[in-house]
């Protein structure tokens, strides 16, 4: 049945991830099994394109790859051997080891397809190159959807989300494909968008950042400066656990996503959902602040048309670190982030009360005001300055929500 096929597919994907130099013939055999990679909804042969990509990388990508595959085939199929080493006796000198060997691909190899670089496809022409890339991405997504539904791979959720997020950087011709859009939406919901799914929130974000850092190939972080070491703002506590280069890599990645969203991504629901993801309370304040500032002209596009009340509420709750800090010991929000939310409400005329970002900003500002009522007068003074210049309607919403929070906690 379908469960059995998914189990076999999961085993094959896991097996490929464990292969090393010398196992090329085994990998070639696995990718040669058409039925193994065929999923129920694959009517356009996208998984065949996907398999062909890996078969080509193993055999015809270079002369060295072909020689290595032939040597591996002799090792496993009892051919005439010149050597028992796992590597072939190459006829030419290698420029770099990465070009000579395709294996190992690592345990996240299937997810890595989604974070690969797509070129113009000079060998086929740009149109055909995009068409092939679309088919390969669709093939990878269809396999991942099937695996996540029935037999999830043992890969961290944050790692999966990072690679899935990279699809938003692909050319628009790929993002607008209906099949890819459907797979992306389904896979994102499987990983993150289900209110009933239990997630260790801080671990998800931490794994996301670490995978982003590893993928960026940045150097090791420098030591933190004295100014950073002496910063006692509790809202920055989570950031102190991150390396400087990790935050820098994440900032670069998010910057690319913002540019893509501004250029064309804003019209696609999946891109809006991913940009919302960076408003999670576990992300460094610098990142959340950067997203809000860069998307300032089109913050209204973070709203999703016909979104259900439960889905919107779930998305908003994921961004809040808790209720009132005095009641549940949750961390308070940084003044820098509160300033960004207040400034956005003053500058963006397109926002209305039904928009995601409007409700998010009101939630943060109301939480801070209610907390200040309980704790210190200085917080109220800061809040008064922060809200100076907002419309009477916005001020009314902040005060009313703050009052509701205080009544609920009393």
mmCIF file of C-alpha atoms in Angstrom:
data_model
loop_
_atom_site.group_PDB
_atom_site.id
_atom_site.type_symbol
_atom_site.label_atom_id
_atom_site.label_comp_id
_atom_site.label_asym_id
_atom_site.label_seq_id
_atom_site.Cartn_x
_atom_site.Cartn_y
_atom_site.Cartn_z
ATOM 1 C CA UNK A 1 0.000 0.000 0.000
ATOM 2 C CA UNK A 2 0.903 3.700 0.080
ATOM 3 C CA UNK A 3 2.335 3.447 3.593
ATOM 4 C CA UNK A 4 4.642 0.635 2.525
ATOM 5 C CA UNK A 5 5.866 2.613 -0.496
ATOM 6 C CA UNK A 6 6.561 5.630 1.693
ATOM 7 C CA UNK A 7 8.499 3.490 4.142
ATOM 8 C CA UNK A 8 10.661 2.079 1.341
ATOM 9 C CA UNK A 9 11.190 5.580 -0.076
ATOM 10 C CA UNK A 10 12.200 6.885 3.362
ATOM 11 C CA UNK A 11 14.689 4.027 3.684
ATOM 12 C CA UNK A 12 16.150 4.793 0.247
ATOM 13 C CA UNK A 13 16.468 8.526 1.005
ATOM 14 C CA UNK A 14 18.134 7.743 4.333
ATOM 15 C CA UNK A 15 20.455 5.216 2.652
ATOM 16 C CA UNK A 16 21.615 7.724 0.031
ATOM 17 C CA UNK A 17 22.325 10.205 2.819
ATOM 18 C CA UNK A 18 24.665 7.692 4.460
ATOM 19 C CA UNK A 19 26.609 6.764 1.324
ATOM 20 C CA UNK A 20 30.204 7.830 0.907
ATOM 21 C CA UNK A 21 32.914 7.861 -1.748
ATOM 22 C CA UNK A 22 32.970 4.435 -3.366
ATOM 23 C CA UNK A 23 29.208 3.901 -3.128
ATOM 24 C CA UNK A 24 28.424 5.613 -6.429
ATOM 25 C CA UNK A 25 27.199 2.393 -8.069
ATOM 26 C CA UNK A 26 24.745 1.838 -5.214
ATOM 27 C CA UNK A 27 23.475 5.418 -5.495
ATOM 28 C CA UNK A 28 23.127 5.035 -9.271
ATOM 29 C CA UNK A 29 21.080 1.874 -8.740
ATOM 30 C CA UNK A 30 18.773 3.605 -6.229
ATOM 31 C CA UNK A 31 18.122 6.598 -8.502
ATOM 32 C CA UNK A 32 17.523 4.232 -11.391
ATOM 33 C CA UNK A 33 14.403 2.809 -9.716
ATOM 34 C CA UNK A 34 11.592 4.735 -11.388
ATOM 35 C CA UNK A 35 8.769 3.220 -9.338
ATOM 36 C CA UNK A 36 10.565 3.987 -6.075
ATOM 37 C CA UNK A 37 10.417 7.734 -6.715
ATOM 38 C CA UNK A 38 6.992 7.825 -8.340
ATOM 39 C CA UNK A 39 4.356 9.435 -6.107
ATOM 40 C CA UNK A 40 0.577 9.367 -6.527
ATOM 41 C CA UNK A 41 0.127 12.875 -7.938
ATOM 42 C CA UNK A 42 3.105 12.844 -10.303
ATOM 43 C CA UNK A 43 1.375 13.199 -13.656
ATOM 44 C CA UNK A 44 3.962 15.435 -15.315
ATOM 45 C CA UNK A 45 7.015 13.238 -14.766
ATOM 46 C CA UNK A 46 8.648 15.697 -12.372
ATOM 47 C CA UNK A 47 10.149 12.897 -10.291
ATOM 48 C CA UNK A 48 11.730 11.508 -13.463
ATOM 49 C CA UNK A 49 13.440 14.862 -14.006
ATOM 50 C CA UNK A 50 14.506 14.750 -10.375
ATOM 51 C CA UNK A 51 16.031 11.284 -10.775
ATOM 52 C CA UNK A 52 17.715 12.259 -14.034
ATOM 53 C CA UNK A 53 19.458 15.133 -12.280
ATOM 54 C CA UNK A 54 21.137 12.812 -9.794
ATOM 55 C CA UNK A 55 21.864 10.116 -12.356
ATOM 56 C CA UNK A 56 23.590 12.752 -14.457
ATOM 57 C CA UNK A 57 25.602 14.076 -11.512
ATOM 58 C CA UNK A 58 26.839 10.552 -10.816
ATOM 59 C CA UNK A 59 27.712 9.611 -14.385
ATOM 60 C CA UNK A 60 28.115 12.375 -16.955
ATOM 61 C CA UNK A 61 28.770 15.571 -14.975
ATOM 62 C CA UNK A 62 32.500 15.127 -15.591
ATOM 63 C CA UNK A 63 35.038 12.602 -16.785
ATOM 64 C CA UNK A 64 36.157 12.023 -13.209
ATOM 65 C CA UNK A 65 32.602 11.259 -12.092
ATOM 66 C CA UNK A 66 32.225 8.717 -14.903
ATOM 67 C CA UNK A 67 35.505 7.002 -13.984
ATOM 68 C CA UNK A 68 34.541 6.943 -10.301
ATOM 69 C CA UNK A 69 31.156 5.382 -11.112
ATOM 70 C CA UNK A 70 32.820 2.714 -13.278
ATOM 71 C CA UNK A 71 35.284 1.906 -10.478
ATOM 72 C CA UNK A 72 32.491 1.675 -7.903
ATOM 73 C CA UNK A 73 30.492 -0.574 -10.216
ATOM 74 C CA UNK A 74 33.432 -2.986 -10.406
ATOM 75 C CA UNK A 75 33.711 -3.009 -6.607
ATOM 76 C CA UNK A 76 30.096 -4.049 -6.117
ATOM 77 C CA UNK A 77 29.526 -6.126 -9.242
ATOM 78 C CA UNK A 78 32.765 -8.131 -9.170
ATOM 79 C CA UNK A 79 34.356 -6.589 -12.218
ATOM 80 C CA UNK A 80 38.101 -6.645 -13.029
ATOM 81 C CA UNK A 81 39.762 -4.455 -10.363
ATOM 82 C CA UNK A 82 43.021 -2.600 -10.486
ATOM 83 C CA UNK A 83 42.644 -1.504 -6.876
ATOM 84 C CA UNK A 84 40.516 -2.182 -3.792
ATOM 85 C CA UNK A 85 40.554 1.476 -2.828
ATOM 86 C CA UNK A 86 37.251 3.325 -2.778
ATOM 87 C CA UNK A 87 38.543 5.857 -5.311
ATOM 88 C CA UNK A 88 39.361 5.268 -8.950
ATOM 89 C CA UNK A 89 42.757 5.688 -10.581
ATOM 90 C CA UNK A 90 41.821 8.882 -12.381
ATOM 91 C CA UNK A 91 43.314 9.634 -15.764
ATOM 92 C CA UNK A 92 43.576 13.376 -15.063
ATOM 93 C CA UNK A 93 44.550 15.523 -12.092
ATOM 94 C CA UNK A 94 41.681 16.986 -10.072
ATOM 95 C CA UNK A 95 41.165 20.711 -9.655
ATOM 96 C CA UNK A 96 39.113 20.282 -6.510
ATOM 97 C CA UNK A 97 37.763 17.307 -4.569
ATOM 98 C CA UNK A 98 34.227 18.669 -4.720
ATOM 99 C CA UNK A 99 34.261 18.455 -8.506
ATOM 100 C CA UNK A 100 35.703 14.962 -8.589
ATOM 101 C CA UNK A 101 33.298 13.247 -6.179
ATOM 102 C CA UNK A 102 29.537 13.532 -5.909
ATOM 103 C CA UNK A 103 29.215 11.533 -2.704
ATOM 104 C CA UNK A 104 28.685 12.027 0.178
ATOM 105 C CA UNK A 105 25.587 14.192 -0.120
ATOM 106 C CA UNK A 106 24.660 14.180 3.594
ATOM 107 C CA UNK A 107 21.462 13.332 5.425
ATOM 108 C CA UNK A 108 19.648 16.500 4.283
ATOM 109 C CA UNK A 109 20.367 15.936 0.582
ATOM 110 C CA UNK A 110 16.701 15.848 -0.458
ATOM 111 C CA UNK A 111 16.000 19.123 1.359
ATOM 112 C CA UNK A 112 19.174 20.608 -0.139
ATOM 113 C CA UNK A 113 17.544 20.480 -3.563
ATOM 114 C CA UNK A 114 15.270 23.304 -2.398
ATOM 115 C CA UNK A 115 18.205 25.536 -1.412
ATOM 116 C CA UNK A 116 20.255 24.949 -4.566
ATOM 117 C CA UNK A 117 21.208 27.679 -7.000
ATOM 118 C CA UNK A 118 19.224 27.770 -10.225
ATOM 119 C CA UNK A 119 21.163 28.946 -13.255
ATOM 120 C CA UNK A 120 19.828 30.152 -16.585
ATOM 121 C CA UNK A 121 20.361 26.733 -18.170
ATOM 122 C CA UNK A 122 22.646 27.726 -21.032
ATOM 123 C CA UNK A 123 22.857 24.151 -22.300
ATOM 124 C CA UNK A 124 19.102 24.038 -22.977
ATOM 125 C CA UNK A 125 18.171 27.686 -23.414
ATOM 126 C CA UNK A 126 16.762 29.844 -20.637
ATOM 127 C CA UNK A 127 13.112 28.800 -21.094
ATOM 128 C CA UNK A 128 13.922 25.101 -21.129
ATOM 129 C CA UNK A 129 16.330 25.565 -18.214
ATOM 130 C CA UNK A 130 13.573 27.130 -16.085
ATOM 131 C CA UNK A 131 11.162 24.403 -17.171
ATOM 132 C CA UNK A 132 13.636 21.703 -16.117
ATOM 133 C CA UNK A 133 14.326 23.456 -12.816
ATOM 134 C CA UNK A 134 10.586 23.730 -12.149
ATOM 135 C CA UNK A 135 10.186 20.014 -12.744
ATOM 136 C CA UNK A 136 13.108 19.125 -10.469
ATOM 137 C CA UNK A 137 11.839 21.338 -7.638
ATOM 138 C CA UNK A 138 8.320 19.970 -8.057
ATOM 139 C CA UNK A 139 9.705 16.440 -7.959
ATOM 140 C CA UNK A 140 11.622 17.088 -4.735
ATOM 141 C CA UNK A 141 8.605 18.763 -3.124
ATOM 142 C CA UNK A 142 6.256 15.926 -4.082
ATOM 143 C CA UNK A 143 8.605 13.388 -2.490
ATOM 144 C CA UNK A 144 8.945 15.489 0.656
ATOM 145 C CA UNK A 145 5.181 15.961 0.979
ATOM 146 C CA UNK A 146 4.663 12.205 0.762
ATOM 147 C CA UNK A 147 7.417 11.504 3.298
ATOM 148 C CA UNK A 148 6.248 14.163 5.763
ATOM 149 C CA UNK A 149 2.688 12.851 5.538
ATOM 150 C CA UNK A 150 3.463 9.215 6.226
ATOM 151 C CA UNK A 151 7.100 8.708 7.213
ATOM 152 C CA UNK A 152 8.941 11.941 8.149
ATOM 153 C CA UNK A 153 12.714 11.978 7.757
ATOM 154 C CA UNK A 154 14.773 12.303 10.922
ATOM 155 C CA UNK A 155 15.783 15.892 10.205
ATOM 156 C CA UNK A 156 15.172 18.831 12.566
ATOM 157 C CA UNK A 157 12.057 20.873 11.785
ATOM 158 C CA UNK A 158 14.060 24.107 11.827
ATOM 159 C CA UNK A 159 16.473 22.635 9.267
ATOM 160 C CA UNK A 160 13.580 21.609 7.031
ATOM 161 C CA UNK A 161 11.982 25.049 7.288
ATOM 162 C CA UNK A 162 15.231 26.774 6.331
ATOM 163 C CA UNK A 163 15.597 24.800 3.102
ATOM 164 C CA UNK A 164 11.905 25.162 2.285
ATOM 165 C CA UNK A 165 12.163 28.911 2.814
ATOM 166 C CA UNK A 166 14.857 29.088 0.119
ATOM 167 C CA UNK A 167 12.248 28.333 -2.533
ATOM 168 C CA UNK A 168 11.049 31.928 -2.067
ATOM 169 C CA UNK A 169 14.360 33.032 -3.631
ATOM 170 C CA UNK A 170 13.790 31.055 -6.822
ATOM 171 C CA UNK A 171 12.883 32.874 -10.060
ATOM 172 C CA UNK A 172 9.273 33.992 -10.235
ATOM 173 C CA UNK A 173 8.598 31.560 -13.087
ATOM 174 C CA UNK A 174 9.057 28.739 -10.569
ATOM 175 C CA UNK A 175 7.098 30.335 -7.723
ATOM 176 C CA UNK A 176 4.082 30.989 -9.916
ATOM 177 C CA UNK A 177 3.793 27.331 -10.914
ATOM 178 C CA UNK A 178 0.500 26.036 -9.490
ATOM 179 C CA UNK A 179 1.883 22.601 -8.628
ATOM 180 C CA UNK A 180 4.834 24.051 -6.723
ATOM 181 C CA UNK A 181 2.588 26.564 -4.928
ATOM 182 C CA UNK A 182 0.300 23.735 -3.777
ATOM 183 C CA UNK A 183 3.195 21.581 -2.579
ATOM 184 C CA UNK A 184 4.815 24.515 -0.760
ATOM 185 C CA UNK A 185 1.616 25.400 1.058
ATOM 186 C CA UNK A 186 0.986 21.805 2.080
ATOM 187 C CA UNK A 187 4.560 21.201 3.230
ATOM 188 C CA UNK A 188 4.704 24.439 5.215
ATOM 189 C CA UNK A 189 1.459 23.521 6.958
ATOM 190 C CA UNK A 190 2.801 20.053 7.740
ATOM 191 C CA UNK A 191 5.945 21.490 9.311
ATOM 192 C CA UNK A 192 4.709 24.620 11.027
ATOM 193 C CA UNK A 193 1.178 25.767 10.290
ATOM 194 C CA UNK A 194 -0.796 23.211 12.270
ATOM 195 C CA UNK A 195 -2.114 24.699 15.574
ATOM 196 C CA UNK A 196 -2.494 21.173 16.962
ATOM 197 C CA UNK A 197 1.145 20.264 16.324
ATOM 198 C CA UNK A 198 3.463 20.458 19.317
ATOM 199 C CA UNK A 199 6.711 22.275 18.548
ATOM 200 C CA UNK A 200 9.663 23.133 20.748
ATOM 201 C CA UNK A 201 9.644 26.729 19.550
ATOM 202 C CA UNK A 202 13.114 27.807 20.667
ATOM 203 C CA UNK A 203 14.693 24.658 19.196
ATOM 204 C CA UNK A 204 12.972 25.199 15.831
ATOM 205 C CA UNK A 205 14.354 28.719 15.509
ATOM 206 C CA UNK A 206 17.780 27.695 16.794
ATOM 207 C CA UNK A 207 18.022 24.856 14.263
ATOM 208 C CA UNK A 208 16.843 27.224 11.507
ATOM 209 C CA UNK A 209 19.614 29.711 12.327
ATOM 210 C CA UNK A 210 22.309 27.048 12.585
ATOM 211 C CA UNK A 211 21.358 25.549 9.231
ATOM 212 C CA UNK A 212 21.367 29.021 7.668
ATOM 213 C CA UNK A 213 24.850 29.599 9.068
ATOM 214 C CA UNK A 214 26.181 26.262 7.826
ATOM 215 C CA UNK A 215 24.693 26.852 4.392
ATOM 216 C CA UNK A 216 26.194 30.303 4.140
ATOM 217 C CA UNK A 217 29.752 28.945 4.603
ATOM 218 C CA UNK A 218 30.729 31.878 6.779
ATOM 219 C CA UNK A 219 33.819 31.794 8.971
ATOM 220 C CA UNK A 220 33.625 31.220 12.714
ATOM 221 C CA UNK A 221 32.298 34.069 14.789
ATOM 222 C CA UNK A 222 34.529 36.659 16.370
ATOM 223 C CA UNK A 223 34.442 37.270 20.095
ATOM 224 C CA UNK A 224 31.669 39.544 21.278
ATOM 225 C CA UNK A 225 32.637 43.094 22.073
ATOM 226 C CA UNK A 226 32.641 44.512 25.572
ATOM 227 C CA UNK A 227 29.551 46.568 24.749
ATOM 228 C CA UNK A 228 27.648 43.467 23.735
ATOM 229 C CA UNK A 229 28.834 41.532 26.760
ATOM 230 C CA UNK A 230 27.627 44.185 29.160
ATOM 231 C CA UNK A 231 24.177 44.646 27.614
ATOM 232 C CA UNK A 232 21.706 43.537 30.285
ATOM 233 C CA UNK A 233 18.445 43.878 28.368
ATOM 234 C CA UNK A 234 16.672 40.567 29.161
ATOM 235 C CA UNK A 235 14.904 40.650 25.809
ATOM 236 C CA UNK A 236 18.300 40.039 24.190
ATOM 237 C CA UNK A 237 19.098 36.958 26.294
ATOM 238 C CA UNK A 238 18.353 34.537 23.454
ATOM 239 C CA UNK A 239 20.647 36.451 21.133
ATOM 240 C CA UNK A 240 23.600 35.996 23.473
ATOM 241 C CA UNK A 241 23.453 32.284 22.748
ATOM 242 C CA UNK A 242 24.092 32.955 19.050
ATOM 243 C CA UNK A 243 27.434 33.504 17.388
ATOM 244 C CA UNK A 244 28.014 36.801 15.636
ATOM 245 C CA UNK A 245 28.478 35.043 12.306
ATOM 246 C CA UNK A 246 25.242 33.130 12.780
ATOM 247 C CA UNK A 247 23.278 36.349 13.189
ATOM 248 C CA UNK A 248 25.174 37.908 10.283
ATOM 249 C CA UNK A 249 24.384 34.947 8.022
ATOM 250 C CA UNK A 250 20.725 35.076 9.032
ATOM 251 C CA UNK A 251 20.583 38.825 8.437
ATOM 252 C CA UNK A 252 22.023 38.390 4.922
ATOM 253 C CA UNK A 253 19.562 35.600 4.154
ATOM 254 C CA UNK A 254 16.566 37.558 5.440
ATOM 255 C CA UNK A 255 17.760 40.592 3.474
ATOM 256 C CA UNK A 256 17.675 38.524 0.266
ATOM 257 C CA UNK A 257 14.185 37.293 1.137
ATOM 258 C CA UNK A 258 12.973 40.843 1.713
ATOM 259 C CA UNK A 259 14.340 41.951 -1.654
ATOM 260 C CA UNK A 260 12.616 39.039 -3.346
ATOM 261 C CA UNK A 261 9.373 39.799 -1.498
ATOM 262 C CA UNK A 262 9.511 43.455 -2.533
ATOM 263 C CA UNK A 263 10.250 42.567 -6.149
ATOM 264 C CA UNK A 264 7.688 39.814 -6.750
ATOM 265 C CA UNK A 265 7.204 37.559 -3.699
ATOM 266 C CA UNK A 266 4.543 39.758 -2.109
ATOM 267 C CA UNK A 267 1.910 38.393 -4.472
ATOM 268 C CA UNK A 268 2.427 34.794 -3.311
ATOM 269 C CA UNK A 269 0.829 33.488 -0.114
ATOM 270 C CA UNK A 270 3.688 31.139 0.774
ATOM 271 C CA UNK A 271 6.175 34.030 0.711
ATOM 272 C CA UNK A 272 3.944 36.040 3.053
ATOM 273 C CA UNK A 273 3.760 33.108 5.452
ATOM 274 C CA UNK A 274 7.534 32.783 5.527
ATOM 275 C CA UNK A 275 8.071 36.505 6.103
ATOM 276 C CA UNK A 276 5.669 36.229 9.050
ATOM 277 C CA UNK A 277 7.826 33.413 10.407
ATOM 278 C CA UNK A 278 10.617 35.915 11.144
ATOM 279 C CA UNK A 279 8.342 37.780 13.557
ATOM 280 C CA UNK A 280 8.570 34.827 15.931
ATOM 281 C CA UNK A 281 9.658 35.917 19.405
ATOM 282 C CA UNK A 282 12.646 33.528 19.361
ATOM 283 C CA UNK A 283 14.365 35.276 16.456
ATOM 284 C CA UNK A 284 16.935 37.961 17.325
ATOM 285 C CA UNK A 285 15.390 41.412 17.660
ATOM 286 C CA UNK A 286 17.752 42.646 14.940
ATOM 287 C CA UNK A 287 16.178 40.250 12.432
ATOM 288 C CA UNK A 288 12.549 41.025 13.282
ATOM 289 C CA UNK A 289 13.300 44.746 13.245
ATOM 290 C CA UNK A 290 15.042 44.436 9.869
ATOM 291 C CA UNK A 291 12.091 42.626 8.263
ATOM 292 C CA UNK A 292 9.596 45.239 9.506
ATOM 293 C CA UNK A 293 11.735 48.139 8.285
ATOM 294 C CA UNK A 294 12.554 46.673 4.869
ATOM 295 C CA UNK A 295 8.963 45.671 4.147
ATOM 296 C CA UNK A 296 7.541 48.968 5.432
ATOM 297 C CA UNK A 297 6.045 50.032 2.062
ATOM 298 C CA UNK A 298 4.116 46.766 1.639
ATOM 299 C CA UNK A 299 3.450 45.470 5.170
ATOM 300 C CA UNK A 300 -0.186 45.058 4.178
ATOM 301 C CA UNK A 301 0.881 42.221 1.866
ATOM 302 C CA UNK A 302 1.714 40.088 4.893
ATOM 303 C CA UNK A 303 -2.034 39.569 5.200
ATOM 304 C CA UNK A 304 -3.421 36.424 3.590
ATOM 305 C CA UNK A 305 -6.687 36.677 1.700
ATOM 306 C CA UNK A 306 -9.525 34.548 3.108
ATOM 307 C CA UNK A 307 -7.370 33.402 6.026
ATOM 308 C CA UNK A 308 -9.366 31.680 8.739
ATOM 309 C CA UNK A 309 -9.622 33.221 12.196
ATOM 310 C CA UNK A 310 -7.882 30.233 13.789
ATOM 311 C CA UNK A 311 -4.979 30.398 11.342
ATOM 312 C CA UNK A 312 -4.484 34.115 11.892
ATOM 313 C CA UNK A 313 -4.686 33.739 15.660
ATOM 314 C CA UNK A 314 -2.140 30.924 15.579
ATOM 315 C CA UNK A 315 0.245 33.050 13.498
ATOM 316 C CA UNK A 316 -0.058 35.985 15.902
ATOM 317 C CA UNK A 317 0.424 33.837 18.999
ATOM 318 C CA UNK A 318 3.643 32.396 17.588
ATOM 319 C CA UNK A 319 5.112 35.904 17.628
ATOM 320 C CA UNK A 320 4.283 36.624 21.265
ATOM 321 C CA UNK A 321 6.652 35.454 23.999
ATOM 322 C CA UNK A 322 3.737 35.217 26.441
ATOM 323 C CA UNK A 323 1.086 37.252 28.186
ATOM 324 C CA UNK A 324 1.898 39.770 30.909
ATOM 325 C CA UNK A 325 5.474 39.181 32.172
ATOM 326 C CA UNK A 326 4.380 39.829 35.771
ATOM 327 C CA UNK A 327 1.903 36.964 35.552
ATOM 328 C CA UNK A 328 3.640 34.270 33.494
ATOM 329 C CA UNK A 329 7.339 35.293 33.797
ATOM 330 C CA UNK A 330 7.612 35.654 30.039
ATOM 331 C CA UNK A 331 10.330 37.891 28.620
ATOM 332 C CA UNK A 332 9.533 41.519 27.931
ATOM 333 C CA UNK A 333 9.828 42.972 24.445
ATOM 334 C CA UNK A 334 12.790 45.161 23.525
ATOM 335 C CA UNK A 335 12.248 48.891 23.236
ATOM 336 C CA UNK A 336 13.814 48.831 19.760
ATOM 337 C CA UNK A 337 11.170 46.408 18.509
ATOM 338 C CA UNK A 338 8.328 48.365 20.103
ATOM 339 C CA UNK A 339 9.632 51.541 18.456
ATOM 340 C CA UNK A 340 9.573 49.819 15.064
ATOM 341 C CA UNK A 341 5.962 48.702 15.509
ATOM 342 C CA UNK A 342 4.878 52.179 16.604
ATOM 343 C CA UNK A 343 6.754 53.854 13.756
ATOM 344 C CA UNK A 344 5.181 51.498 11.206
ATOM 345 C CA UNK A 345 1.671 52.310 12.432
ATOM 346 C CA UNK A 346 2.427 56.012 11.992
ATOM 347 C CA UNK A 347 3.884 55.690 8.493
ATOM 348 C CA UNK A 348 1.879 52.995 6.723
ATOM 349 C CA UNK A 349 -1.482 54.289 5.588
ATOM 350 C CA UNK A 350 -2.467 51.056 3.827
ATOM 351 C CA UNK A 351 -2.871 49.064 7.051
ATOM 352 C CA UNK A 352 -6.343 48.455 8.445
ATOM 353 C CA UNK A 353 -7.647 46.641 11.499
ATOM 354 C CA UNK A 354 -8.006 43.348 9.641
ATOM 355 C CA UNK A 355 -4.367 43.272 8.505
ATOM 356 C CA UNK A 356 -1.926 40.836 10.067
ATOM 357 C CA UNK A 357 0.762 43.414 10.793
ATOM 358 C CA UNK A 358 -1.700 45.887 12.309
ATOM 359 C CA UNK A 359 -2.932 43.278 14.774
ATOM 360 C CA UNK A 360 0.635 42.169 15.482
ATOM 361 C CA UNK A 361 1.766 45.721 16.263
ATOM 362 C CA UNK A 362 -1.281 46.410 18.458
ATOM 363 C CA UNK A 363 -0.627 43.154 20.323
ATOM 364 C CA UNK A 364 2.990 44.035 21.113
ATOM 365 C CA UNK A 365 2.256 47.639 22.098
ATOM 366 C CA UNK A 366 -0.762 46.685 24.222
ATOM 367 C CA UNK A 367 1.190 44.003 26.043
ATOM 368 C CA UNK A 368 3.916 46.498 26.875
ATOM 369 C CA UNK A 369 1.432 49.142 28.037
ATOM 370 C CA UNK A 370 -0.412 46.691 30.279
ATOM 371 C CA UNK A 371 2.878 45.472 31.736
ATOM 372 C CA UNK A 372 3.980 49.055 32.404
ATOM 373 C CA UNK A 373 0.732 49.754 34.263
ATOM 374 C CA UNK A 374 1.630 46.951 36.635
ATOM 375 C CA UNK A 375 5.320 47.650 37.066
ATOM 376 C CA UNK A 376 6.642 51.159 36.587
ATOM 377 C CA UNK A 377 5.587 54.665 35.709
ATOM 378 C CA UNK A 378 8.711 55.156 33.594
ATOM 379 C CA UNK A 379 7.434 52.479 31.210
ATOM 380 C CA UNK A 380 4.217 54.407 30.754
ATOM 381 C CA UNK A 381 6.157 57.578 29.999
ATOM 382 C CA UNK A 382 8.165 55.758 27.360
ATOM 383 C CA UNK A 383 4.963 54.344 25.939
ATOM 384 C CA UNK A 384 3.390 57.800 25.854
ATOM 385 C CA UNK A 385 6.302 59.123 23.779
ATOM 386 C CA UNK A 386 6.248 56.055 21.560
ATOM 387 C CA UNK A 387 2.574 56.467 20.708
ATOM 388 C CA UNK A 388 2.684 60.206 20.164
ATOM 389 C CA UNK A 389 1.664 60.861 16.590
ATOM 390 C CA UNK A 390 -0.485 57.770 16.051
ATOM 391 C CA UNK A 391 -4.095 58.247 15.031
ATOM 392 C CA UNK A 392 -6.817 58.314 17.659
ATOM 393 C CA UNK A 393 -8.169 55.009 16.316
ATOM 394 C CA UNK A 394 -4.793 53.273 16.821
ATOM 395 C CA UNK A 395 -4.394 54.765 20.288
ATOM 396 C CA UNK A 396 -7.907 53.590 21.163
ATOM 397 C CA UNK A 397 -7.103 50.033 20.011
ATOM 398 C CA UNK A 398 -3.891 49.914 22.073
ATOM 399 C CA UNK A 399 -5.584 51.194 25.239
ATOM 400 C CA UNK A 400 -8.647 48.966 24.831
ATOM 401 C CA UNK A 401 -6.515 45.860 24.268
ATOM 402 C CA UNK A 402 -4.298 46.739 27.241
ATOM 403 C CA UNK A 403 -7.372 47.107 29.417
ATOM 404 C CA UNK A 404 -8.627 43.720 28.258
ATOM 405 C CA UNK A 405 -5.271 42.116 29.088
ATOM 406 C CA UNK A 406 -5.324 43.579 32.595
ATOM 407 C CA UNK A 407 -8.915 42.473 33.171
ATOM 408 C CA UNK A 408 -8.175 38.948 31.966
ATOM 409 C CA UNK A 409 -5.187 38.657 34.334
ATOM 410 C CA UNK A 410 -6.832 40.189 37.383
#
